[in-house]
XYZ file of C-alpha atoms in Angstrom:
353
model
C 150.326 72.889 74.350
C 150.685 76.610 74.655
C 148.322 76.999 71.012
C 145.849 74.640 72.832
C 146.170 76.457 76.192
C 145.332 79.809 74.099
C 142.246 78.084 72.412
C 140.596 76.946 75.557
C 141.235 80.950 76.688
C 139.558 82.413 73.595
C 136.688 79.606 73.893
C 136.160 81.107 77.543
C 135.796 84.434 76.440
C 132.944 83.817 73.943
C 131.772 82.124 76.596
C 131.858 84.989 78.436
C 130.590 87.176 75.631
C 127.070 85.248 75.624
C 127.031 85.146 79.496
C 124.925 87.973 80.224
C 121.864 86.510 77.698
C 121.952 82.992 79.461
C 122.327 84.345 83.175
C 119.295 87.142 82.475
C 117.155 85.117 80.524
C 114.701 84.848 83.112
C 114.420 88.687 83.410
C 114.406 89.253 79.887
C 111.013 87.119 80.085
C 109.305 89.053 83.039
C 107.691 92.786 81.872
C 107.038 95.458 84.130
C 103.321 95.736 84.567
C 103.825 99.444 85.355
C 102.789 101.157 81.553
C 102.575 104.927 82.605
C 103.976 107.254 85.141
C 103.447 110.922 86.240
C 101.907 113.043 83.159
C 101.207 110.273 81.372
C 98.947 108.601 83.791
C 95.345 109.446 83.275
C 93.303 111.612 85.686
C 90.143 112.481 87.075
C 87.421 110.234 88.066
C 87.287 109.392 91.974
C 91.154 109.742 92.679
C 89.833 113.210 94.328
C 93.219 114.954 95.564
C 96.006 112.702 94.659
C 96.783 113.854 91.280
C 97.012 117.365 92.240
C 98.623 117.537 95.566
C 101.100 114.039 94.112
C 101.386 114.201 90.252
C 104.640 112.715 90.031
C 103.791 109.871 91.963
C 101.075 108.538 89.586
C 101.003 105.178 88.091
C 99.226 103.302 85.346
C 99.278 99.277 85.691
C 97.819 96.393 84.347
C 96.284 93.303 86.059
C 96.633 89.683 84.619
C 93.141 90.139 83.135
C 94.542 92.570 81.337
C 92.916 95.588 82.983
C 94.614 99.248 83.118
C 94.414 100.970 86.471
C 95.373 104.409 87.376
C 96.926 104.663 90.923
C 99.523 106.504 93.353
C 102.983 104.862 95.254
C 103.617 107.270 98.133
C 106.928 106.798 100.162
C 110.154 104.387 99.278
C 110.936 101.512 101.197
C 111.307 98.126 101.207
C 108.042 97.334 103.093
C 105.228 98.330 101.366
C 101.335 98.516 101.864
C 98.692 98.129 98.909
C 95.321 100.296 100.548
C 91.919 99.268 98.279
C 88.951 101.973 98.719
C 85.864 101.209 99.652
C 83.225 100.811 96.913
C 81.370 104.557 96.100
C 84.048 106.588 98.533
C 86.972 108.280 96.971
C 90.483 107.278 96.525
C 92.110 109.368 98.486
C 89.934 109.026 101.656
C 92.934 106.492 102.308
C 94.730 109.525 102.072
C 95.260 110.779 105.578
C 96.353 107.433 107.130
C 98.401 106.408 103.842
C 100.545 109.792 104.669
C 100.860 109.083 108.691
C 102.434 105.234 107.382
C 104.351 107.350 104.606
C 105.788 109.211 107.495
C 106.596 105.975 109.906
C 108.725 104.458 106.924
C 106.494 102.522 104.481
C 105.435 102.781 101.015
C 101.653 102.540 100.075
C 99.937 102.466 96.836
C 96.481 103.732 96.516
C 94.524 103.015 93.048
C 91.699 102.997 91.737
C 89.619 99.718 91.111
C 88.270 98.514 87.883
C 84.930 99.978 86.894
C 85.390 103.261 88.651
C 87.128 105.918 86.479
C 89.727 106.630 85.868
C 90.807 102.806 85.721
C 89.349 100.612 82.832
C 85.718 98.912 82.648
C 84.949 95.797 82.411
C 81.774 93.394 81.822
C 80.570 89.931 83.108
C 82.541 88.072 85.356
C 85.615 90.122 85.239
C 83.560 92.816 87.024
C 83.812 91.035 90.574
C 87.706 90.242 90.333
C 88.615 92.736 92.069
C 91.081 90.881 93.678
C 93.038 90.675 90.536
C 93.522 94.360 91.037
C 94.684 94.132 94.652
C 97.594 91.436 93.420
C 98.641 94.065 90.534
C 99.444 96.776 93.266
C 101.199 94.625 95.398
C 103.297 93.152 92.037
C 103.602 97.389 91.209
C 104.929 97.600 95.003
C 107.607 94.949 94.694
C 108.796 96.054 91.085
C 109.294 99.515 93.134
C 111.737 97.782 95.561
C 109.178 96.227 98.547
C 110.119 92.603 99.732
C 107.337 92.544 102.344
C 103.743 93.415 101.758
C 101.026 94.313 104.153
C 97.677 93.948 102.146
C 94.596 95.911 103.709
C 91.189 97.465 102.770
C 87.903 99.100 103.432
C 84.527 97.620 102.783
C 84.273 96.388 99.151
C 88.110 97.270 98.956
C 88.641 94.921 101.838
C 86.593 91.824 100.904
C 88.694 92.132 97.523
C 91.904 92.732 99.671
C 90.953 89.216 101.690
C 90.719 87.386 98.270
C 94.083 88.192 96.946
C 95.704 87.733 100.571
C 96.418 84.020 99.880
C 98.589 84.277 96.712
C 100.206 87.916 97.856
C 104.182 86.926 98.109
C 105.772 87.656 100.995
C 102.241 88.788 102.866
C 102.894 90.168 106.486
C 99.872 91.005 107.235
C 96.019 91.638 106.567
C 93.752 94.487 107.702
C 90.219 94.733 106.786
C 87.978 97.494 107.811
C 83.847 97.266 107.483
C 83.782 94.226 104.665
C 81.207 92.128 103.446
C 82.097 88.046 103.837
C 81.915 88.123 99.485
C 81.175 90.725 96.764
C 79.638 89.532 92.984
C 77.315 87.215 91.833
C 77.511 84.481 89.660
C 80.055 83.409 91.237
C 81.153 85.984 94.142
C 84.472 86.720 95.160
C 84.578 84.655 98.734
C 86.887 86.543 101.505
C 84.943 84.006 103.795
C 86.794 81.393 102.327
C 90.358 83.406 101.180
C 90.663 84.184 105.324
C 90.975 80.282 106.105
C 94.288 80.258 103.844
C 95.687 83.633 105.419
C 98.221 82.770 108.875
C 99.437 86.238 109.304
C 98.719 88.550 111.636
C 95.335 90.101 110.559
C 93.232 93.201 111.530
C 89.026 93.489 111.596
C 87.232 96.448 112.554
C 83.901 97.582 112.161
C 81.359 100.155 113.365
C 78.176 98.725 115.669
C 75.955 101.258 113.710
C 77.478 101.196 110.201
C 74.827 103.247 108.761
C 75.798 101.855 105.456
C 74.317 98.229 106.345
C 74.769 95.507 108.872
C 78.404 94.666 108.991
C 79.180 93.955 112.299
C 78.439 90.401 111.570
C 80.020 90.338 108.295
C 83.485 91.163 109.941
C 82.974 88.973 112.617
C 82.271 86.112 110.352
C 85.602 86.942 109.083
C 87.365 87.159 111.751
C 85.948 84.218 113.481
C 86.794 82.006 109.712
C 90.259 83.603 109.740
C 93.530 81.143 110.212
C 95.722 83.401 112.102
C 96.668 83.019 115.063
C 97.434 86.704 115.769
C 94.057 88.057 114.828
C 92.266 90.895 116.705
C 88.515 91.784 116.312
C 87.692 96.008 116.763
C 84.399 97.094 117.331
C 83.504 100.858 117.310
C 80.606 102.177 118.562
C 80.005 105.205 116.028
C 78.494 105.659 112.910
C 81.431 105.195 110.444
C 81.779 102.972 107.455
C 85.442 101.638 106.259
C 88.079 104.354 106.344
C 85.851 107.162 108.220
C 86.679 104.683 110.904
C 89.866 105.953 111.595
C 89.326 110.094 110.700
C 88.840 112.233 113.542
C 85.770 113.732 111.819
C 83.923 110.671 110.322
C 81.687 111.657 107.025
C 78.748 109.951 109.603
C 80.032 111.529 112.697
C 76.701 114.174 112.621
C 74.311 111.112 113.414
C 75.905 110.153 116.631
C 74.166 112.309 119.568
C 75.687 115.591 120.011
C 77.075 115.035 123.821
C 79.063 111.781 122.722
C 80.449 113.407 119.988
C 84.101 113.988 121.386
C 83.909 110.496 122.863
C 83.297 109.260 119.813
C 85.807 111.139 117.815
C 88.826 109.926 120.286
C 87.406 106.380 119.401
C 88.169 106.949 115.678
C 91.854 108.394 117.165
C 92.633 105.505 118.689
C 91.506 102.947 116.359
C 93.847 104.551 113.934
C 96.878 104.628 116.237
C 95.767 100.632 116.876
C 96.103 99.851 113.324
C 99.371 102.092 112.885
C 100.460 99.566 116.011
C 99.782 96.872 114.375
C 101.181 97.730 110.919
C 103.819 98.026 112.550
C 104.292 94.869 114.909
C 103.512 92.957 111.422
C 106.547 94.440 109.911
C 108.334 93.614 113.517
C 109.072 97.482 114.316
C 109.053 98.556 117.615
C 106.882 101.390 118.460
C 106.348 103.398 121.485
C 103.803 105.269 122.783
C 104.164 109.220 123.131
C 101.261 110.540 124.549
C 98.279 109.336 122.722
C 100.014 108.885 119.457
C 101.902 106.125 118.751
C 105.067 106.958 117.613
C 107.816 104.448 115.527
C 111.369 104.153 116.574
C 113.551 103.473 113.820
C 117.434 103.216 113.387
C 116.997 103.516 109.462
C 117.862 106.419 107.673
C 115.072 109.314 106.133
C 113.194 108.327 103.327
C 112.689 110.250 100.624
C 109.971 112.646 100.712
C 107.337 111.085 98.535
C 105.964 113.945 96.596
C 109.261 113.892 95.134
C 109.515 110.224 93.719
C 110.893 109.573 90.689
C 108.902 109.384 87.561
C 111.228 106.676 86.320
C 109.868 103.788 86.933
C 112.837 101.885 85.303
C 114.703 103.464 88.545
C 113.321 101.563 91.214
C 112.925 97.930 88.805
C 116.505 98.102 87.958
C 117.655 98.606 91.524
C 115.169 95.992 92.709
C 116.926 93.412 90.143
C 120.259 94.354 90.806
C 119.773 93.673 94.467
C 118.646 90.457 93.849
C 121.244 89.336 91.052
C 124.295 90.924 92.281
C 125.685 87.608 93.265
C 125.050 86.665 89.707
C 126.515 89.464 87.929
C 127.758 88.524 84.519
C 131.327 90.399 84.324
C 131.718 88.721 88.059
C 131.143 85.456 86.851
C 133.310 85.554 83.768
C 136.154 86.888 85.682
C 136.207 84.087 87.867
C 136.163 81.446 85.160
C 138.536 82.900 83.063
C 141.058 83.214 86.426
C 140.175 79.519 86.978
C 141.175 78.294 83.057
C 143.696 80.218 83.291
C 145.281 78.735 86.509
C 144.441 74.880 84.696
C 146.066 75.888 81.032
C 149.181 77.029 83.087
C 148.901 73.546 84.715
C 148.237 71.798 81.922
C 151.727 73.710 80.199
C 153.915 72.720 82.920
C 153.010 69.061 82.806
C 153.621 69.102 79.629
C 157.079 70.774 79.527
């Protein structure tokens, strides 16, 4: 009985031997879409300041189309916010209110969308799926450690933002700022029709006198089609398109009339401290108000500062896994089998002695 206790312990431990391949499997199976980081990520194009002011931060990713796209993560945290540009305006004029969230405790990721350089071109219908791209940052922002994801965008950026709302995991929220109802042709991309699947708390603002077109009642078609239930609809009465919106000196600011100027420019002030607010209520922080800033309490520790992420990408995806598997940790597993075997060959010894 003792040989056949000692066969059943050496079966366990091949067992145990082969464990890690059968309880990883899964993981083995799912690729990082992140291909590049830091020096290695292309440059140029309409990323404007990011690559020199955050070179470490860059990233190269692909979408399930099989597009590569050049962007930035700013910030480390758990909650994270994907920020698509509005069609013809720079990357980084996401910039200023992607640092202010930086600063309040989130991670963002800023990119650049397909067709505009330095990210890949594409042709035919793969031209409008822009959506695709908004997905990839928000997969790029979970492989870097976020288990929530606020999805939000400007114009173009937006619209594109809407359509990839409804399959986003974990989605806490949607903002869209000056957005057309669809984008393409033959077919479009619909946000019209993405906002009737999206319950979250969502965000619409636009500009009476866009001077980039009439949007007003492209936004409020959205918001009025939206499914939420927590939904608010921002008008502004200035000249600014998309992200301009919420700068204290809009890029349009010089066509409003000179003596409503500083009026105006408060407007812009407070529309950005409205969406901070409500970044933040979607996450389910509570802010205060100090002055005329709004200003986040949190009990959480500093985050890193994010000009000096890592440029290991593997970092943050083996953390993120680990988190999620610790329960299932190979060497934890076998240890508790082999103590149970054990305790049942002793068993099985005694009965028979």
């Amino acid at each position: 009985m003792k040989r056949k206790a000692m066969h059943l312990i050496t079966i366990l431990c091949l067992v145990v031997m082969f464990l890690p391949t059968v309880v990883f499997a899964e993981d083995k199976n799912e690729t990082s879409i992140i291909v590049a980081t830091g020096k290695d990520v292309p440059t140029g194009g309409i990323l404007g300041s990011l690559p020199e002011k955050y070179p470490a931060n860059a990233v190269e990713f692909v979408t399930q189309d099989g597009v590569k796209l050049t962007g930035y993560v700013l910030g480390n945290s758990n909650k994270g916010i994907t920020l698509g540009h509005e069609n013809g305006w720079m990357v980084d004029s996401w910039l200023p209110f992607a640092e202010r969230l930086v600063k309040e405790g989130y991670m963002v990721i800023l990119w650049a969308f397909r067709n505009d350089e330095p990210s890949d071109s594409v042709s035919g219908e793969a031209t409008y799926r822009r959506d695709l791209d908004v997905l990839a940052a928000a997969q790029v922002l979970r492989e870097r450690g976020a288990t929530k994801i606020l999805a939000m965008g400007a114009s173009i950026g937006g619209t594109s933002t809407a359509v990839a709302a409804p399959n986003i995991p974990e989605l806490v929220g949607l903002g869209i700022l000056s957005s057309p109802r669809q984008f393409g042709v033959s077919p479009p991309i619909s946000a019209l029709e993405a906002v009737k699947k999206v319950e979250v708390p969502s965000f619409f603002a636009v500009s009476e006198e866009d001077p980039t077109g009439s949007y007003y009642d492209e936004v409020k078609a959205l918001y009025e089609a939206s499914a939420s239930k927590q939904k608010q609809f921002n008008i502004l009465h200035s000249s600014e398109h998309g992200t301009d919106m919420l700068s204290e000196e809009g890029s349009y600011s010089k066509r409003s009339k000179e003596d409503s100027t500083v009026k105006l420019k408060q407007e812009r002030i407070a529309l950005a401290d409205k969406l901070l607010l409500f970044v933040n209520n979607s996450f389910g922080q509570t802010t205060r108000t100090d002055g005329d800033r709004n200003e986040t309490s949190k009990n959480t520790t500093d985050y890193a500062d994010s000009s000096k992420s890592s440029d290991n990408t593997s970092d943050y995806i083996d953390k993120n896994k680990t988190e999620k598997s610790a329960f299932m940790n190979p060497a934890i597993i076998g240890v508790g089998i082999l103590f149970l075997l054990a305790i049942v060959a002793s068993i099985i010894v005694k009965k028979k002695r």
